Short mmCIF file of C-alpha atoms in Angstrom, two decimals:
data_model
loop_
_atom_site.label_atom_id
_atom_site.label_comp_id
_atom_site.label_asym_id
_atom_site.label_seq_id
_atom_site.Cartn_x
_atom_site.Cartn_y
_atom_site.Cartn_z
CA MET A 556 -65.46 61.84 52.28
CA ILE A 557 -62.74 59.65 50.82
CA ASP A 558 -63.80 56.38 49.55
CA TYR A 559 -60.69 54.16 50.86
CA GLN A 560 -61.92 51.19 48.84
CA ASP A 561 -62.47 52.78 45.71
CA ASN A 562 -58.84 53.82 45.40
CA PHE A 563 -57.90 49.72 46.66
CA LYS A 564 -59.64 49.01 43.50
CA THR A 565 -58.55 51.52 41.17
CA ALA A 566 -54.86 50.01 42.00
CA ILE A 567 -55.95 46.54 41.62
CA ALA A 568 -57.36 47.56 38.28
CA ALA A 569 -54.63 48.85 37.00
CA VAL A 570 -52.35 45.55 37.24
CA GLU A 571 -55.36 43.78 36.17
CA ALA A 572 -55.30 46.40 32.43
CA GLU A 573 -51.22 45.39 32.42
CA GLY A 574 -52.13 41.98 32.28
CA ARG A 575 -50.02 40.90 34.91
CA TYR A 576 -52.75 40.68 38.03
CA ARG A 577 -51.84 36.80 39.37
CA VAL A 578 -53.98 34.64 40.63
CA PHE A 579 -53.17 32.31 43.16
CA ALA A 580 -53.03 28.48 41.97
CA ASP A 581 -54.98 26.43 45.12
CA ILE A 582 -52.63 23.52 45.34
CA GLU A 583 -51.41 20.77 48.25
CA ARG A 584 -48.60 18.86 47.93
CA ILE A 585 -48.38 15.28 47.93
CA LYS A 586 -45.56 14.42 50.48
CA GLY A 587 -43.05 11.89 48.87
CA ALA A 588 -44.52 12.24 45.68
CA PHE A 589 -42.24 15.47 44.18
CA PRO A 590 -42.91 16.89 41.68
CA ARG A 591 -46.76 15.88 41.83
CA ALA A 592 -49.15 17.75 43.35
CA VAL A 593 -53.26 18.73 43.74
CA TYR A 594 -54.93 21.09 42.44
CA TYR A 595 -58.04 22.50 43.73
CA GLY A 596 -59.37 24.50 41.03
CA GLY A 597 -62.08 23.95 38.76
CA ASP A 598 -64.87 21.38 39.23
CA ALA A 599 -62.84 18.74 41.54
CA PRO A 600 -59.43 18.31 42.52
CA ARG A 601 -56.67 16.71 39.96
CA GLU A 602 -53.27 16.09 39.96
CA ILE A 603 -50.57 17.94 38.29
CA THR A 604 -47.11 18.08 38.09
CA VAL A 605 -45.16 20.88 39.52
CA TRP A 606 -42.49 23.00 36.98
CA CYS A 607 -42.22 26.12 39.10
CA SER A 608 -40.93 25.18 42.75
CA ASN A 609 -37.83 26.51 44.42
CA ASP A 610 -37.37 23.53 46.12
CA TYR A 611 -35.19 22.46 43.57
CA LEU A 612 -34.10 19.38 45.21
CA GLY A 613 -37.05 18.51 46.74
CA MET A 614 -36.14 18.31 49.89
CA GLY A 615 -39.43 19.82 51.64
CA GLN A 616 -40.34 16.10 51.12
CA HIS A 617 -37.50 14.18 51.73
CA PRO A 618 -38.13 11.64 54.86
CA ASP A 619 -34.76 12.61 57.05
CA VAL A 620 -36.65 16.57 57.05
CA THR A 621 -40.19 15.44 58.00
CA ASN A 622 -39.22 12.98 60.44
CA ALA A 623 -36.86 15.63 61.92
CA MET A 624 -39.65 17.90 61.80
CA CYS A 625 -42.29 15.33 63.86
CA ALA A 626 -39.79 14.78 66.33
CA ALA A 627 -38.92 18.12 67.26
CA VAL A 628 -42.79 18.84 67.67
CA ASP A 629 -42.78 15.77 69.68
CA LYS A 630 -40.30 16.82 71.65
CA VAL A 631 -41.02 20.57 72.67
CA GLY A 632 -43.93 21.87 70.71
CA ALA A 633 -44.66 23.96 67.77
CA GLY A 634 -43.51 27.74 68.72
CA ALA A 635 -40.18 29.01 69.18
CA GLY A 636 -42.34 31.26 72.23
CA GLY A 637 -41.44 34.83 70.65
CA THR A 638 -38.10 36.63 70.04
CA ARG A 639 -34.73 35.49 70.80
CA ASN A 640 -33.77 38.07 72.76
CA ILE A 641 -37.42 37.07 75.58
CA ALA A 642 -38.46 33.67 74.61
CA GLY A 643 -35.18 32.50 74.09
CA THR A 644 -33.11 30.90 71.68
CA THR A 645 -33.44 27.68 71.47
CA HIS A 646 -30.84 24.52 71.06
CA PHE A 647 -32.30 23.54 67.24
CA HIS A 648 -31.21 27.47 66.30
CA VAL A 649 -27.67 26.49 67.83
CA LEU A 650 -26.94 23.89 66.09
CA LEU A 651 -28.30 25.07 62.65
CA GLU A 652 -26.25 28.12 63.01
CA GLN A 653 -23.72 26.26 64.19
CA GLU A 654 -24.04 24.18 60.83
CA LEU A 655 -24.15 27.00 58.58
CA ALA A 656 -21.02 28.46 59.39
CA ALA A 657 -18.93 25.40 58.61
CA LEU A 658 -21.15 24.97 55.28
CA HIS A 659 -19.87 28.09 54.32
CA GLY A 660 -16.66 27.86 56.42
CA LYS A 661 -17.77 31.21 58.41
CA GLU A 662 -17.20 32.05 62.37
CA ALA A 663 -20.29 32.57 63.03
CA ALA A 664 -24.25 32.17 61.29
CA LEU A 665 -27.41 34.44 62.01
CA LEU A 666 -31.00 33.01 61.58
CA PHE A 667 -34.13 34.80 60.13
CA THR A 668 -37.94 34.28 59.39
CA SER A 669 -36.82 34.31 55.46
CA GLY A 670 -34.16 35.03 53.18
CA TYR A 671 -35.65 38.46 52.32
CA VAL A 672 -36.04 39.79 56.22
CA SER A 673 -32.34 38.45 56.45
CA ASN A 674 -31.10 41.06 53.49
CA ASP A 675 -33.35 43.68 54.24
CA ALA A 676 -32.12 43.92 58.09
CA THR A 677 -28.50 43.05 57.11
CA LEU A 678 -27.96 45.78 54.29
CA SER A 679 -29.66 48.51 56.40
CA THR A 680 -28.10 47.59 59.48
CA ILE A 681 -24.61 47.62 58.17
CA SER A 682 -25.01 50.84 56.55
CA ARG A 683 -25.86 52.25 60.03
CA ILE A 684 -23.35 50.72 61.68
CA LEU A 685 -20.60 51.74 58.89
CA PRO A 686 -20.10 55.82 59.05
CA ASP A 687 -20.82 57.31 55.52
CA CYS A 688 -20.94 54.43 53.92
CA VAL A 689 -21.60 53.77 49.97
CA ILE A 690 -23.44 50.46 48.89
CA LEU A 691 -22.56 49.52 45.03
CA SER A 692 -25.38 47.39 43.79
CA ASP A 693 -25.81 45.00 41.18
CA GLU A 694 -28.51 46.39 38.81
CA LEU A 695 -30.36 43.02 39.16
CA ASN A 696 -29.91 42.52 42.67
CA HIS A 697 -33.01 41.02 44.19
CA ALA A 698 -35.76 43.42 46.00
CA SER A 699 -34.51 42.30 49.45
CA MET A 700 -30.88 43.67 48.54
CA ILE A 701 -32.82 46.82 47.19
CA GLU A 702 -34.82 47.66 49.95
CA GLY A 703 -32.01 46.83 52.82
CA ILE A 704 -29.88 49.30 51.23
CA ARG A 705 -32.49 51.89 50.66
CA SER A 706 -33.86 51.30 54.18
CA GLY A 707 -30.35 52.38 55.72
CA ARG A 708 -29.94 55.65 53.15
CA ALA A 709 -26.44 54.77 52.93
CA THR A 710 -25.34 56.33 49.68
CA LYS A 711 -25.93 53.83 46.73
CA LEU A 712 -24.11 53.51 43.54
CA ILE A 713 -25.76 50.90 40.98
CA TRP A 714 -23.51 49.23 38.36
CA ARG A 715 -24.41 47.37 35.39
CA HIS A 716 -25.31 43.80 35.50
CA ASN A 717 -21.53 41.64 36.04
CA ASP A 718 -20.05 44.36 34.71
CA LEU A 719 -16.77 44.45 36.04
CA ALA A 720 -15.33 47.34 34.17
CA HIS A 721 -18.14 49.64 35.44
CA LEU A 722 -17.81 48.33 39.16
CA GLU A 723 -13.96 49.20 39.13
CA GLU A 724 -14.33 52.44 37.79
CA LEU A 725 -17.33 53.07 40.25
CA LEU A 726 -15.24 51.94 42.95
CA TRP A 727 -11.92 53.87 41.69
CA GLU A 728 -13.88 57.38 42.16
CA GLN A 729 -14.39 56.83 45.93
CA PRO A 730 -11.11 57.32 48.58
CA LEU A 731 -9.66 54.10 49.57
CA ASP A 732 -10.63 54.90 53.24
CA ARG A 733 -14.43 55.31 52.78
CA PRO A 734 -16.05 52.41 53.95
CA LYS A 735 -17.78 50.53 50.49
CA VAL A 736 -19.78 47.29 50.68
CA ILE A 737 -20.41 45.30 47.28
CA ALA A 738 -23.53 43.81 46.77
CA PHE A 739 -24.12 41.22 44.48
CA GLU A 740 -25.84 37.95 44.09
CA SER A 741 -24.37 34.78 43.01
CA VAL A 742 -27.04 32.75 40.72
CA TYR A 743 -29.95 35.30 39.27
CA SER A 744 -32.67 33.80 39.37
CA MET A 745 -34.36 35.15 36.72
CA ASP A 746 -32.07 34.76 33.67
CA GLY A 747 -30.08 32.04 34.91
CA ASP A 748 -26.49 33.65 34.97
CA ILE A 749 -23.39 33.25 37.73
CA ALA A 750 -21.77 36.65 38.95
CA PRO A 751 -17.58 36.28 38.23
CA LEU A 752 -17.10 35.93 41.69
CA ARG A 753 -13.35 35.51 41.40
CA GLU A 754 -13.29 39.00 40.21
CA ILE A 755 -15.41 40.55 42.33
CA CYS A 756 -13.06 39.55 44.96
CA ASP A 757 -10.12 40.96 43.19
CA LEU A 758 -11.79 44.19 42.87
CA ALA A 759 -12.83 44.58 46.84
CA ASP A 760 -9.25 43.65 47.71
CA LYS A 761 -8.01 46.11 45.02
CA TYR A 762 -10.04 48.84 46.30
CA ASN A 763 -10.42 47.85 50.52
CA ALA A 764 -14.35 47.21 49.75
CA PHE A 765 -16.04 44.64 51.69
CA THR A 766 -18.07 41.82 50.07
CA TYR A 767 -21.85 40.92 50.79
CA LEU A 768 -23.27 37.79 48.44
CA ASP A 769 -26.66 36.66 48.30
CA GLU A 770 -26.28 32.58 47.79
CA VAL A 771 -29.86 31.89 48.03
CA HIS A 772 -29.90 30.45 44.80
CA ALA A 773 -27.07 28.50 45.08
CA VAL A 774 -26.63 26.99 48.46
CA GLY A 775 -26.86 22.89 48.66
CA LEU A 776 -26.93 23.20 44.96
CA TYR A 777 -23.09 24.03 44.65
CA GLY A 778 -19.89 23.35 45.84
CA ALA A 779 -18.85 19.79 47.20
CA GLU A 780 -20.75 20.26 49.66
CA GLY A 781 -23.90 22.41 48.58
CA GLY A 782 -21.98 25.60 49.97
CA GLY A 783 -23.36 27.38 46.82
CA VAL A 784 -20.87 29.21 44.33
CA ALA A 785 -18.12 30.71 46.53
CA GLN A 786 -17.29 27.31 47.69
CA ARG A 787 -18.14 26.28 43.54
CA ASP A 788 -14.73 28.40 42.94
CA GLY A 789 -13.17 28.50 46.24
CA VAL A 790 -13.90 31.62 46.89
CA ALA A 791 -15.79 31.61 49.99
CA ASN A 792 -13.09 32.87 52.59
CA ARG A 793 -13.14 36.03 50.44
CA ILE A 794 -16.66 36.75 50.78
CA ASP A 795 -17.26 38.45 54.09
CA VAL A 796 -20.90 38.40 54.40
CA ILE A 797 -22.40 35.38 53.08
CA GLU A 798 -26.49 35.48 52.43
CA GLY A 799 -28.97 32.12 52.01
CA THR A 800 -32.41 30.76 52.75
CA LEU A 801 -33.06 27.86 53.94
CA GLY A 802 -36.75 27.98 51.63
CA LYS A 803 -35.38 26.87 49.02
CA ALA A 804 -32.82 24.46 47.95
CA PHE A 805 -32.76 23.35 51.53
CA GLY A 806 -37.00 22.73 51.77
CA VAL A 807 -37.95 24.17 54.85
CA MET A 808 -38.21 28.45 55.42
CA GLY A 809 -35.78 31.24 56.89
CA GLY A 810 -33.04 32.97 55.69
CA TYR A 811 -29.47 33.30 57.48
CA ILE A 812 -25.86 34.95 57.19
CA THR A 813 -22.66 33.91 58.07
CA SER A 814 -19.98 35.66 58.58
CA THR A 815 -16.97 37.07 61.43
CA CYS A 816 -17.94 36.37 64.65
CA ASP A 817 -18.26 40.50 64.90
CA PHE A 818 -20.14 40.70 62.14
CA VAL A 819 -22.92 38.76 63.71
CA ASP A 820 -22.91 40.12 66.61
CA ALA A 821 -23.27 43.47 65.67
CA ILE A 822 -25.72 42.57 63.48
CA ARG A 823 -27.94 40.21 66.15
CA SER A 824 -27.58 43.18 68.70
CA TYR A 825 -28.70 46.72 66.02
CA ALA A 826 -30.95 44.71 63.16
CA SER A 827 -34.53 45.40 64.27
CA GLY A 828 -36.29 42.56 61.61
CA PHE A 829 -33.98 39.94 63.97
CA ILE A 830 -34.47 41.82 67.68
CA PHE A 831 -38.45 42.42 67.13
CA THR A 832 -39.15 39.42 65.04
CA THR A 833 -40.33 35.93 67.03
CA ALA A 834 -38.06 32.89 65.61
CA LEU A 835 -38.63 30.14 63.60
CA SER A 836 -40.09 27.42 64.90
CA PRO A 837 -38.23 25.04 66.08
CA VAL A 838 -39.72 22.47 64.20
CA LEU A 839 -38.99 24.28 60.56
CA VAL A 840 -35.00 24.65 62.45
CA ALA A 841 -35.38 21.08 62.55
CA GLY A 842 -36.44 20.35 59.89
CA ALA A 843 -33.72 22.42 57.52
CA LEU A 844 -30.63 21.61 60.07
CA ALA A 845 -31.61 18.16 58.71
CA SER A 846 -31.77 18.99 55.47
CA VAL A 847 -28.65 20.91 55.49
CA ARG A 848 -26.68 17.58 57.36
CA HIS A 849 -27.94 15.88 54.16
CA LEU A 850 -27.18 17.56 51.57
CA ARG A 851 -23.61 18.41 52.79
CA ASN A 852 -22.88 14.38 52.19
CA ALA A 853 -25.36 14.29 48.63
CA HIS A 854 -23.30 14.99 46.26
CA HIS A 855 -25.12 12.96 43.86
CA LEU A 856 -28.01 14.95 44.13
CA ARG A 857 -26.44 18.05 43.22
CA VAL A 858 -25.08 16.50 40.04
CA ARG A 859 -28.45 14.74 38.81
CA HIS A 860 -29.75 17.91 39.43
CA GLN A 861 -27.33 19.74 36.67
CA GLU A 862 -27.96 16.65 34.60
CA ARG A 863 -31.67 17.23 34.31
CA ALA A 864 -31.65 21.48 33.92
CA ALA A 865 -29.05 20.58 30.75
CA LYS A 866 -31.19 18.10 29.96
CA LEU A 867 -34.35 20.11 29.50
CA LYS A 868 -32.42 22.99 28.07
CA THR A 869 -31.24 20.81 25.36
CA MET A 870 -35.22 19.39 24.61
CA LEU A 871 -36.54 22.95 24.43
CA SER A 872 -33.85 24.20 22.42
CA ASP A 873 -34.66 21.11 19.72
CA ALA A 874 -38.06 21.51 19.66
CA GLY A 875 -37.67 24.79 18.56
CA LEU A 876 -39.28 26.80 21.76
CA PRO A 877 -37.57 30.13 22.86
CA VAL A 878 -35.04 29.03 25.96
CA MET A 879 -33.04 31.71 26.78
CA PRO A 880 -29.46 31.29 27.93
CA SER A 881 -28.34 30.47 31.32
CA GLN A 882 -25.00 29.31 33.20
CA SER A 883 -27.57 27.75 35.54
CA HIS A 884 -29.97 25.27 36.63
CA ILE A 885 -32.62 28.52 35.93
CA VAL A 886 -34.33 27.57 32.43
CA PRO A 887 -36.33 30.74 31.46
CA LEU A 888 -38.53 30.40 29.10
CA TRP A 889 -39.25 33.53 26.69
CA VAL A 890 -42.29 34.49 26.20
CA GLY A 891 -41.97 39.12 26.08
CA ASN A 892 -45.67 39.69 27.14
CA PRO A 893 -48.23 39.59 30.09
CA VAL A 894 -51.34 38.45 28.52
CA GLN A 895 -49.59 35.66 26.39
CA CYS A 896 -47.40 34.63 29.28
CA LYS A 897 -50.77 34.33 31.64
CA ALA A 898 -52.46 32.74 28.45
CA VAL A 899 -49.32 29.68 28.36
CA THR A 900 -49.80 29.01 32.02
CA ASP A 901 -53.57 28.59 32.21
CA PHE A 902 -53.41 26.46 28.95
CA LEU A 903 -50.52 24.32 31.16
CA LEU A 904 -52.40 23.95 34.34
CA GLU A 905 -56.14 23.52 32.60
CA ARG A 906 -55.48 21.40 29.46
CA CYS A 907 -52.27 19.44 29.84
CA ASN A 908 -52.08 19.40 34.04
CA ILE A 909 -49.01 21.34 34.01
CA TYR A 910 -48.10 23.88 36.64
CA VAL A 911 -46.06 26.82 36.24
CA GLN A 912 -46.72 30.30 37.42
CA PRO A 913 -45.99 33.48 34.37
CA ILE A 914 -43.42 35.54 35.54
CA ASN A 915 -44.22 39.53 35.43
CA TYR A 916 -43.38 42.87 35.90
CA PRO A 917 -42.48 43.64 38.54
CA THR A 918 -40.23 40.18 38.63
CA VAL A 919 -39.06 40.59 35.66
CA PRO A 920 -38.37 44.53 33.26
CA LYS A 921 -41.28 44.92 31.37
CA GLY A 922 -41.60 43.56 27.42
CA THR A 923 -39.19 40.20 29.36
CA GLU A 924 -42.27 38.18 30.36
CA ARG A 925 -41.22 34.30 30.44
CA LEU A 926 -42.05 31.00 31.90
CA ARG A 927 -39.66 29.99 34.45
CA LEU A 928 -38.76 26.31 34.53
CA THR A 929 -36.97 24.43 37.78
CA PRO A 930 -36.62 21.10 36.96
CA SER A 931 -35.15 18.97 40.23
CA PRO A 932 -33.38 15.29 40.02
CA LEU A 933 -36.80 14.05 40.80
CA HIS A 934 -38.21 14.93 37.20
CA SER A 935 -37.75 12.39 35.10
CA ASP A 936 -37.51 11.84 30.97
CA VAL A 937 -41.46 11.41 31.14
CA HIS A 938 -41.88 14.29 32.64
CA MET A 939 -40.46 16.62 30.46
CA GLU A 940 -41.48 14.89 27.23
CA ALA A 941 -44.85 15.67 28.34
CA LEU A 942 -43.61 19.37 29.30
CA ILE A 943 -42.19 19.60 25.94
CA GLY A 944 -45.43 18.66 24.11
CA ALA A 945 -47.59 20.47 26.16
CA LEU A 946 -45.17 23.73 25.40
CA ASN A 947 -45.72 22.75 21.63
CA ASP A 948 -49.33 22.26 21.95
CA ALA A 949 -49.48 25.69 23.08
CA TRP A 950 -47.03 27.94 21.15
CA ALA A 951 -49.44 26.65 18.08
CA VAL A 952 -53.33 27.10 20.20
CA LEU A 953 -52.07 30.38 21.03
CA LYS A 954 -49.43 31.36 18.00
CA LEU A 955 -46.81 31.84 19.92
CA GLN A 956 -43.70 33.62 18.47
CA ARG A 957 -40.05 30.90 18.78
CA ALA A 958 -37.63 33.62 18.56
CA ALA A 959 -36.30 35.32 22.07
#
């Protein structure tokens, strides 16, 4: 007989043996007190400071957002009632899609239940609509983009990360009249570097290629209105599809694409990940709508956010800690070993009431394990000083190397 459970146990044991078994921390955010939270591990609940949230600006706690959600649940109830094809589209969905299209200077937008789903569904559908399509994917693209490309079964070519010469070489090898899609991100969330958007657009123009840009770690954070790096660099009008998330800087949940009316309509009509999925709750959509509207007029938060990230990088460097180079708000701290990475985060949480999750394989390649710090406008100098002190203690006690 087949022992099914034994196979599952063996799979988990293999992850544990590599030192990358993940344990979820049981925490509860405190409304209006970000980055503070309550940790339920150990003998009794205690307050901690969160240093790894993708709620980059604390908008998940903003009164505009929470008030909008409370008002929505009082007005329309909790759920969407099913897929948008069957249960109908709530007016909140319509308003948010209009707002997102305007944010990116596009004709239309389409909401999905997450950023992962929006990438997976859209990229796989592009491959099915464009005959003999080839997708040129940056080697560090997110797993959701990789899965979407794989599901679409188009020819895939991987270009070296941010390597324009390699991208051009691959484009040059393709017939000019063959459909070509360049898929890339703006901010790469593990290393914190930024793609050369203008130069990629130049190559797309030269070789008659279609551009697909993932801005999930940039929307809300860059550009005059929070439209992302493409808005900041003045090239949003040259990008064919801009994909984003509502679950990071906007602080709620969901994903989306923005593009031409024809493109969005095609994805709406063909993408299984959209057609057969229950729509986002109108309560979540109302909160996201309030967040997008607020951040379009809150450039001071983006300025403060960048200042906080720059200050933390300087403090880490001055303390002799192995901070990795980063062009963005992401602050990676090198460890280089999965067991040591977990030991550091356990030390910080149990001894210092600081919550950071270890970043191990498969999120990053083996041997490049790290901490990924995400300072927000709400992290004060006092928070930063406490973090630096705790990290210095952890590095000393655990005898970790200080050179990345």
